[in-house]
PDB file of C-alpha atoms in Angstrom:
ATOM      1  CA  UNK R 342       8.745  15.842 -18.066  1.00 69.00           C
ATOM      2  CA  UNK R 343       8.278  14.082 -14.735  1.00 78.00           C
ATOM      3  CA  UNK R 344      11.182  13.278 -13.324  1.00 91.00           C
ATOM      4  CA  UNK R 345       9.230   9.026 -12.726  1.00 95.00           C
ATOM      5  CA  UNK R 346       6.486   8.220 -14.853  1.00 96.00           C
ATOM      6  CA  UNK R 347       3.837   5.532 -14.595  1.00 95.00           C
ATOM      7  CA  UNK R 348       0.413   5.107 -16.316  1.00 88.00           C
ATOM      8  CA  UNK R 349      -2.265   5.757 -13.757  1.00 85.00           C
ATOM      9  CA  UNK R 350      -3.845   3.056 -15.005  1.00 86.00           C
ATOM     10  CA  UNK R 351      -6.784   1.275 -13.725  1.00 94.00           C
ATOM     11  CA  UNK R 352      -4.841  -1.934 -15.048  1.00 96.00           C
ATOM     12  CA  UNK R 353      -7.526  -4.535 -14.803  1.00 97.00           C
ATOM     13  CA  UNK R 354      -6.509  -8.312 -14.736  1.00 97.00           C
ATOM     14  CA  UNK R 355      -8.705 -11.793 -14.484  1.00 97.00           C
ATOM     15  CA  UNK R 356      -7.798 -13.870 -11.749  1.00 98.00           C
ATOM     16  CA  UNK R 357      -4.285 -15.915 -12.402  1.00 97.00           C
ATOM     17  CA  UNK R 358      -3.434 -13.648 -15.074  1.00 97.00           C
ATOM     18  CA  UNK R 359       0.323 -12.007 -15.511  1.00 97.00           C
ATOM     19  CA  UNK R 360      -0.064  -8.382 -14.644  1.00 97.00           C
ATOM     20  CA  UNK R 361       2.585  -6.368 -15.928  1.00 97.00           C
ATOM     21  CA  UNK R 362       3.536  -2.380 -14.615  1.00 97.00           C
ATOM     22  CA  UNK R 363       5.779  -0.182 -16.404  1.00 97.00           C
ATOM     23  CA  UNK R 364       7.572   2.677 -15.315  1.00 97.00           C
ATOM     24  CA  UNK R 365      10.586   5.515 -16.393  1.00 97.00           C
ATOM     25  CA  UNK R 366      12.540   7.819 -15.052  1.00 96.00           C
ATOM     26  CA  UNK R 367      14.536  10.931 -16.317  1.00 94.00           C
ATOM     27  CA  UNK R 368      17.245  11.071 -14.284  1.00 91.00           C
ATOM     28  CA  UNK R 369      20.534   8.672 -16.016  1.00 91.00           C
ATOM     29  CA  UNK R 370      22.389   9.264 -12.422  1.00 89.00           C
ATOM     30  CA  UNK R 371      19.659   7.477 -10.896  1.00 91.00           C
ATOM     31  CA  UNK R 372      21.198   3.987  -8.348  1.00 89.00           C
ATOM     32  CA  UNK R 373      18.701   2.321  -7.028  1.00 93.00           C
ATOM     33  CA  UNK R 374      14.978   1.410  -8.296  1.00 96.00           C
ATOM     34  CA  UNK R 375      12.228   0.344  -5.837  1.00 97.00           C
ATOM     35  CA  UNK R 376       8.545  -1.136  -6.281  1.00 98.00           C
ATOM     36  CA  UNK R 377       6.185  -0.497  -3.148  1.00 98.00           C
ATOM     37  CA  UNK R 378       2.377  -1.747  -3.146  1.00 98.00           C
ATOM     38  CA  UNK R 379      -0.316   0.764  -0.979  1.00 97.00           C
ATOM     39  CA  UNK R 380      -3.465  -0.590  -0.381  1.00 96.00           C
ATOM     40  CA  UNK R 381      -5.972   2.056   0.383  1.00 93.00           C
ATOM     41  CA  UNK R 382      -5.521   3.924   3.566  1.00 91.00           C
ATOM     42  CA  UNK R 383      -2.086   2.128   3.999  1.00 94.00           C
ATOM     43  CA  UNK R 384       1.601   3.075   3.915  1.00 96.00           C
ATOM     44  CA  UNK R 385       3.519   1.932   1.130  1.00 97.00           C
ATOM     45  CA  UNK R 386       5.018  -1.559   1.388  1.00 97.00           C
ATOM     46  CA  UNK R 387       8.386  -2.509   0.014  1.00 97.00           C
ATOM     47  CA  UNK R 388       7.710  -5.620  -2.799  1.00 97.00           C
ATOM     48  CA  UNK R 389      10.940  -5.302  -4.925  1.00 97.00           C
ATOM     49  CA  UNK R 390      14.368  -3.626  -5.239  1.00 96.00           C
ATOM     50  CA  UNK R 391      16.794  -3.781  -8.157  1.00 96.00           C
ATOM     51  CA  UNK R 392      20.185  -2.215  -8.573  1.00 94.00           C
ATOM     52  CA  UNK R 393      21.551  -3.630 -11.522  1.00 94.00           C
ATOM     53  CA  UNK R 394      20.373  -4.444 -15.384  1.00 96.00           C
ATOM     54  CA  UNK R 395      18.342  -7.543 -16.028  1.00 96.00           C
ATOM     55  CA  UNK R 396      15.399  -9.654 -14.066  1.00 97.00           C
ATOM     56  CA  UNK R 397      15.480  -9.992 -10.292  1.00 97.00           C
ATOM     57  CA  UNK R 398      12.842 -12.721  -9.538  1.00 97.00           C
ATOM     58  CA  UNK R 399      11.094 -12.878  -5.533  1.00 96.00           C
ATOM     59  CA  UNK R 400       8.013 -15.289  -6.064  1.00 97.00           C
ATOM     60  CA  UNK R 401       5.692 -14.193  -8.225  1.00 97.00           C
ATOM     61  CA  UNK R 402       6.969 -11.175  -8.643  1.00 98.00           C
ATOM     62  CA  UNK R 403       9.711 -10.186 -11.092  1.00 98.00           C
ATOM     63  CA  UNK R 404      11.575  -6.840 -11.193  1.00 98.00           C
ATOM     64  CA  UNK R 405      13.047  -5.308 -15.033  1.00 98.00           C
ATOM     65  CA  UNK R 406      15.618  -3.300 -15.061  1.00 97.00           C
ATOM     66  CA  UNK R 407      16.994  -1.284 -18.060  1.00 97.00           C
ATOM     67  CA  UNK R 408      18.944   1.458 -17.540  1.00 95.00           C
ATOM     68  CA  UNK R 409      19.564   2.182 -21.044  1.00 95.00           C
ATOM     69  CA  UNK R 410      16.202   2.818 -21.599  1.00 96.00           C
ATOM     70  CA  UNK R 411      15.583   4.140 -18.495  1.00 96.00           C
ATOM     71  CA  UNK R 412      12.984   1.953 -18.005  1.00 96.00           C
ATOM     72  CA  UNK R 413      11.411  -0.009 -14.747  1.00 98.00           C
ATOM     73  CA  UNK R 414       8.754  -2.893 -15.047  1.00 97.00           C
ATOM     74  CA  UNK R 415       7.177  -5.315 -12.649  1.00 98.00           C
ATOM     75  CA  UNK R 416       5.371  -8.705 -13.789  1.00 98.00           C
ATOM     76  CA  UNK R 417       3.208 -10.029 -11.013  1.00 98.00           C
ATOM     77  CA  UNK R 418       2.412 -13.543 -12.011  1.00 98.00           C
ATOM     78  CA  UNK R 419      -0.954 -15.579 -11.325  1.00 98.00           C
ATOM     79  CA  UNK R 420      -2.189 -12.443  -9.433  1.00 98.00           C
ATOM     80  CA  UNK R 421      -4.844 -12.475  -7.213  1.00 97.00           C
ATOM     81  CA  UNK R 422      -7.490 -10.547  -5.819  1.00 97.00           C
ATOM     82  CA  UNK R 423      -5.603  -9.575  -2.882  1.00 97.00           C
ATOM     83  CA  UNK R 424      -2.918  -7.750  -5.572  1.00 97.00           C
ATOM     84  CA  UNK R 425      -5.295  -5.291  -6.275  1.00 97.00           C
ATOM     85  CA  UNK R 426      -3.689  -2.188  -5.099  1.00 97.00           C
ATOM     86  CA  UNK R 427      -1.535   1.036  -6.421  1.00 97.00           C
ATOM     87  CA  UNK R 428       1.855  -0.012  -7.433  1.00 98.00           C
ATOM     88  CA  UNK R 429       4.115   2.903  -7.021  1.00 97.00           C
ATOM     89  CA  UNK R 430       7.709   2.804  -8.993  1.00 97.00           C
ATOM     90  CA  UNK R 431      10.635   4.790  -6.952  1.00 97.00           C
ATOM     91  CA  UNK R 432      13.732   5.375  -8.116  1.00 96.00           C
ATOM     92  CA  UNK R 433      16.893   6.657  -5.639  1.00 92.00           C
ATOM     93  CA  UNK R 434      20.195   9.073  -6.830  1.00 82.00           C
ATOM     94  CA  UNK R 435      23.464   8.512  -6.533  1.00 74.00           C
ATOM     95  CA  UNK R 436      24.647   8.567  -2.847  1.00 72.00           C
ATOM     96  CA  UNK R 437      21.108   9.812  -1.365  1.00 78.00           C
ATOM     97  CA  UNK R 438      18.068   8.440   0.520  1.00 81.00           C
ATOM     98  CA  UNK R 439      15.530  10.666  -1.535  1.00 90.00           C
ATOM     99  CA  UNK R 440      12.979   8.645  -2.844  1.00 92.00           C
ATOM    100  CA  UNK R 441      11.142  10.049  -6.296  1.00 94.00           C
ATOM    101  CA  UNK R 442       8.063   8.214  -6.753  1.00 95.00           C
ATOM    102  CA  UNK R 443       5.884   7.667  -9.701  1.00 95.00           C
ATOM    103  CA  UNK R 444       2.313   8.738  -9.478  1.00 94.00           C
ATOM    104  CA  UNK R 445       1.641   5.016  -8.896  1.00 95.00           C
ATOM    105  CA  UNK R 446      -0.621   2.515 -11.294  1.00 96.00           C
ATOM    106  CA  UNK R 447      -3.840   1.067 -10.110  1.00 96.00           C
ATOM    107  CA  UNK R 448      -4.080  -2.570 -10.132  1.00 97.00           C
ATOM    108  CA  UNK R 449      -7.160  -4.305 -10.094  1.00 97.00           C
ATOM    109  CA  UNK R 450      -7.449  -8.220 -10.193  1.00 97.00           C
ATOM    110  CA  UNK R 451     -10.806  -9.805 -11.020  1.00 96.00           C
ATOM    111  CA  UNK R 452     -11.940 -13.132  -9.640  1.00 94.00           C
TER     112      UNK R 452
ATOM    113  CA  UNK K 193      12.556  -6.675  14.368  1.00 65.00           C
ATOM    114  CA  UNK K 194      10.708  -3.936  14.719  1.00 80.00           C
ATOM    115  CA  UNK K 195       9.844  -1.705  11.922  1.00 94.00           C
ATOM    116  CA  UNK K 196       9.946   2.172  11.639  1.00 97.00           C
ATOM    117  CA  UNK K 197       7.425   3.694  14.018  1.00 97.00           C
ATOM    118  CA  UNK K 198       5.756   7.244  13.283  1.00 98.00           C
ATOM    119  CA  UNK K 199       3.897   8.865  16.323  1.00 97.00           C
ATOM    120  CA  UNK K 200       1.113   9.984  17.032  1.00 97.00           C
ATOM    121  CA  UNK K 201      -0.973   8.369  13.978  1.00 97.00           C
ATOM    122  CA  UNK K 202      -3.898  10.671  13.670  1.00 97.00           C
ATOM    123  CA  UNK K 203      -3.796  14.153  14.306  1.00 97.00           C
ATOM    124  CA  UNK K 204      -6.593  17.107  14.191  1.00 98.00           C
ATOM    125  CA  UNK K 205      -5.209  20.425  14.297  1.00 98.00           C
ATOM    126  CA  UNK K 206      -6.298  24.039  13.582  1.00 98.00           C
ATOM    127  CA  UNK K 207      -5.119  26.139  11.225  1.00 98.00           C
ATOM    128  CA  UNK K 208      -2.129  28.393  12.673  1.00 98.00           C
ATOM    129  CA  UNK K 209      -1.092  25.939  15.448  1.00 98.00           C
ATOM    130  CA  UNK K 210       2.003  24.400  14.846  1.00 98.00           C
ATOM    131  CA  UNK K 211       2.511  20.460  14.771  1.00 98.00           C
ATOM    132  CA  UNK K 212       5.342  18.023  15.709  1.00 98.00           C
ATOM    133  CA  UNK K 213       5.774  14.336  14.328  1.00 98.00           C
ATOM    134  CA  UNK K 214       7.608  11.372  15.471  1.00 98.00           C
ATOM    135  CA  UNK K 215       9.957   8.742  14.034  1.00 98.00           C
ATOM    136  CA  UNK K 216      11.879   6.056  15.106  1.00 98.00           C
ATOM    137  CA  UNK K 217      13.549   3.669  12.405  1.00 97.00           C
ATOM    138  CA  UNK K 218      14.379   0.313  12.273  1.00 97.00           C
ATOM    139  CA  UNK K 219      17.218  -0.329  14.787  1.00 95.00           C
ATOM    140  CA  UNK K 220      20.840   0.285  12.829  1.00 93.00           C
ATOM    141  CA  UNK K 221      19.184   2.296  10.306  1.00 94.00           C
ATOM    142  CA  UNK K 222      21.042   5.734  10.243  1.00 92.00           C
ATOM    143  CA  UNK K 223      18.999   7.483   7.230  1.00 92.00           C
ATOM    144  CA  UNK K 224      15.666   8.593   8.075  1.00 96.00           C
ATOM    145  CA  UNK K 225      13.588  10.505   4.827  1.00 96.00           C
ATOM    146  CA  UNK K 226      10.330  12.291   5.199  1.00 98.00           C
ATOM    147  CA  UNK K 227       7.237  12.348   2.792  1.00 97.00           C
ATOM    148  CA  UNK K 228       3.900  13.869   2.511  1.00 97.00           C
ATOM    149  CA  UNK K 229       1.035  12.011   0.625  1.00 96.00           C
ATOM    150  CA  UNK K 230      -2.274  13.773  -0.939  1.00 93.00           C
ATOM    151  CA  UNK K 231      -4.306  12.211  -3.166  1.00 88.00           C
ATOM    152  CA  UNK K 232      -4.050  15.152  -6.012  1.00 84.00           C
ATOM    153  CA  UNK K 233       0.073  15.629  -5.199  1.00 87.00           C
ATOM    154  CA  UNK K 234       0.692  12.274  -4.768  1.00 90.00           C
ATOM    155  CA  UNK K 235       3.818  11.387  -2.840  1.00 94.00           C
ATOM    156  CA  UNK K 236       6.378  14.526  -2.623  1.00 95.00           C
ATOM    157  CA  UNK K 237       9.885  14.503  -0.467  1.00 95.00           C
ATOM    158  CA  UNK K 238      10.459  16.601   2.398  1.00 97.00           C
ATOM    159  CA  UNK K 239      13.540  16.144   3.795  1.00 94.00           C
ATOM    160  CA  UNK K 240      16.389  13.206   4.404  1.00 95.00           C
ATOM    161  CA  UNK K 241      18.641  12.598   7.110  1.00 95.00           C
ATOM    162  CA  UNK K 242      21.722  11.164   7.941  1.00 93.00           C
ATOM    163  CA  UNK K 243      23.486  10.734  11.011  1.00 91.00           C
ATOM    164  CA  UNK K 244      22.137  13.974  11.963  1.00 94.00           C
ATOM    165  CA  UNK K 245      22.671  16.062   9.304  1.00 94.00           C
ATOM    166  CA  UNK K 246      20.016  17.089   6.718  1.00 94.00           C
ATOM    167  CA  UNK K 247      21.670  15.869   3.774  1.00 92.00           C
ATOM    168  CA  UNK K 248      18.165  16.673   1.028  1.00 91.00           C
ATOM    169  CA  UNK K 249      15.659  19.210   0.993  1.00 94.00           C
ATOM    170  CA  UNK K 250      12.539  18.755  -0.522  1.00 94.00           C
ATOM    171  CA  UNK K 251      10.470  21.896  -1.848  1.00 94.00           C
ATOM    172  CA  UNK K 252       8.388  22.833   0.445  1.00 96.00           C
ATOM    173  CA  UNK K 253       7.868  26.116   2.355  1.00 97.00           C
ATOM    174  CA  UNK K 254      10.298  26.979   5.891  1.00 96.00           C
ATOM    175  CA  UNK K 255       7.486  25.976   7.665  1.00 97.00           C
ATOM    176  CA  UNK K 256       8.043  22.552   7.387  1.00 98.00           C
ATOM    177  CA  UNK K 257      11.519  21.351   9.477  1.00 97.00           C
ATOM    178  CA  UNK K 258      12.697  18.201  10.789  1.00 97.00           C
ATOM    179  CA  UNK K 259      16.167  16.949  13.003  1.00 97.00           C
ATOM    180  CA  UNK K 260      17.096  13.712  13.602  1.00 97.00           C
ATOM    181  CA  UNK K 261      18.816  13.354  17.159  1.00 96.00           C
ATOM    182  CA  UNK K 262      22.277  10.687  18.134  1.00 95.00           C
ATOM    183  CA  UNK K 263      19.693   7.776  18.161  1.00 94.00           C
ATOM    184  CA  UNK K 264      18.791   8.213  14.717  1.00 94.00           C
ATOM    185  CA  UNK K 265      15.127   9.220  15.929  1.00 97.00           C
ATOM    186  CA  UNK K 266      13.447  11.977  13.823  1.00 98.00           C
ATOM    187  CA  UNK K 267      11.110  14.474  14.390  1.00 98.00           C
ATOM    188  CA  UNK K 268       9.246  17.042  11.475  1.00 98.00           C
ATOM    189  CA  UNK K 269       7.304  19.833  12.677  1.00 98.00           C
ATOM    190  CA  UNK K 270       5.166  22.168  10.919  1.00 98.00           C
ATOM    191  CA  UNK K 271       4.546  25.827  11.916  1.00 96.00           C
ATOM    192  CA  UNK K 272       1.250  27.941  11.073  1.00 97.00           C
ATOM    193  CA  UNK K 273      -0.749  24.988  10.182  1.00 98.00           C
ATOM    194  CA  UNK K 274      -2.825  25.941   6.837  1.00 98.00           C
ATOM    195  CA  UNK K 275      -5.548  24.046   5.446  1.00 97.00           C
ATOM    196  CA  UNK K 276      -3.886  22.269   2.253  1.00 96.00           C
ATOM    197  CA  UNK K 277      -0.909  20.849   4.939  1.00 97.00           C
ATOM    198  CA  UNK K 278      -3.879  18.414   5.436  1.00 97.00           C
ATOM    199  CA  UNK K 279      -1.886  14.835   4.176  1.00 97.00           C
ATOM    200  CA  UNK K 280      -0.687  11.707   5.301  1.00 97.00           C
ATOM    201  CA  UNK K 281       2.892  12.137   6.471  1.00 98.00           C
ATOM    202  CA  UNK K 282       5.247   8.979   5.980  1.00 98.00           C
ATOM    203  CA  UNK K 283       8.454   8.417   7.813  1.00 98.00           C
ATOM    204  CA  UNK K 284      11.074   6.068   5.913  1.00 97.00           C
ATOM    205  CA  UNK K 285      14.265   4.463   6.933  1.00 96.00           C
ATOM    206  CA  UNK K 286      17.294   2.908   5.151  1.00 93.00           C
ATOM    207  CA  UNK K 287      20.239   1.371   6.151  1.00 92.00           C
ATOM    208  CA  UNK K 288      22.312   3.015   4.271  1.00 87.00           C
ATOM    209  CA  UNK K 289      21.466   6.086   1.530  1.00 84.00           C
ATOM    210  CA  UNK K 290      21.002   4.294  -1.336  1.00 85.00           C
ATOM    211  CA  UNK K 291      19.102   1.073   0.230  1.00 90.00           C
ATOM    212  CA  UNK K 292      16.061   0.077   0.261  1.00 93.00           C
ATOM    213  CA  UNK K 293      13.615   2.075   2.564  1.00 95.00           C
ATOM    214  CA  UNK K 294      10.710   1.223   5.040  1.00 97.00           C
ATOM    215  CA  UNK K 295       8.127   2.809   5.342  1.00 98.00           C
ATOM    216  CA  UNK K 296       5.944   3.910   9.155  1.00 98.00           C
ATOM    217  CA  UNK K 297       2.191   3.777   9.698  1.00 97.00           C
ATOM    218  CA  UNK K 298       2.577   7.194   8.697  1.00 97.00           C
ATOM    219  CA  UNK K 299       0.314   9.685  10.912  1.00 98.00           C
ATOM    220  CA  UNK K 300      -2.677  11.212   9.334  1.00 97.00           C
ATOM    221  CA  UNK K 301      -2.983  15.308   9.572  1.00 98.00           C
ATOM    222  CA  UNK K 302      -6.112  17.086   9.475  1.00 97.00           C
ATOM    223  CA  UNK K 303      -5.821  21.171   9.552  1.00 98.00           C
ATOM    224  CA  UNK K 304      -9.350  22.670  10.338  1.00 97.00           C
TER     225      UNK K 304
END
């Protein structure tokens, strides 16, 4: 089992649509849970952290946290063209800087 | 503010040389991680640092090593280049462990 898993996806979305990622992890020690965007070519780009259960809302993007179910999601709302991207899931220990990332889901948004 | 800066950004190397990478984090940012990016490995951990001590290894062969000096600068450096070390490296820093990290440019490696 991976230790973060994402579906690869293409995830294909019209224009103004809600797109919706999903992602778990393995580890229940796990602190801290991080979404980054990459556009090809690019470094990934911070979009959302959470720490604690529930919704965490930044624009039109909302972070889901259940650590329960071990279980990430992000819900970009009205996306756009310029969304379309690989949405990687990370998730950070206990007391450490390592990053474990997903294998990140491809989002494509259709005009 | 300026964000985390990785050095040089492209490199072209042959195989055996050895490499060295730069990275300076965002100012007050004590923890710097390392990462290597290939499109069929997708994002793996090398190494994390805090005020100067290696606190996480990632698993990767003894050729890869990294220090981060009193300024909280990093460097990585890879010995006996081989052909699959061919990635995008990424540098990220954090305020503190468990915080939210920023990534660098990154520099781009080609081994020949």
């Amino acid at each position: 089992q991976k230790e973060v898993e994402q579906n690869s996806g293409p995830l294909s979305v019209p224009e103004g649509a809600i797109a919706s990622l999903n992602c778990t992890y393995s580890d229940r020690g796990s602190q801290s849970f991080f979404w980054y965007r990459q556009y090809s070519g690019k470094s990934p780009e911070l979009i959302m952290s959470i720490y604690s259960n529930g919704d965490k809302e930044d624009g039109r993007f909302t972070a889901q946290l259940n650590k329960a179910s071990q279980y990430v999601s992000l819900l970009i709302r009205d996306s756009q063209p310029s969304d379309s991207a690989t949405y990687l899931c990370a998730v950070k220990g206990s007391n450490t800087g390592k990053l474990i990332f997903g294998q990140g889901t491809t989002l494509q948004v259709k005009p | 503010k300026a964000g985390v800066t990785q050095t040089p950004r492209y490199l072209i190397k042959t195989r055996g040389q050895q490499v060295t990478l730069s990275c300076s984090p965002i100012s007050g940012h004590r923890s710097v991680s390392w990462y290597q990016q290939t499109p069929g490995q997708g994002l793996q951990f090398l190494f994390e640092y805090f005020s100067e001590t290696q606190r996480n290894k990632g698993n990767f062969p003894g050729r890869f090593s990294g220090r981060q000096f009193s300024n909280s600068r990093s460097e990585m450096n890879v010995s006996t280049l081989e052909l699959g070390d061919s990635a995008l490296y990424l540098c990220a820093s954090s305020l503190l462990a468990y915080t939210e990290a920023f990534f660098g440019q990154g520099t781009r490696l080609t081994v020949v």
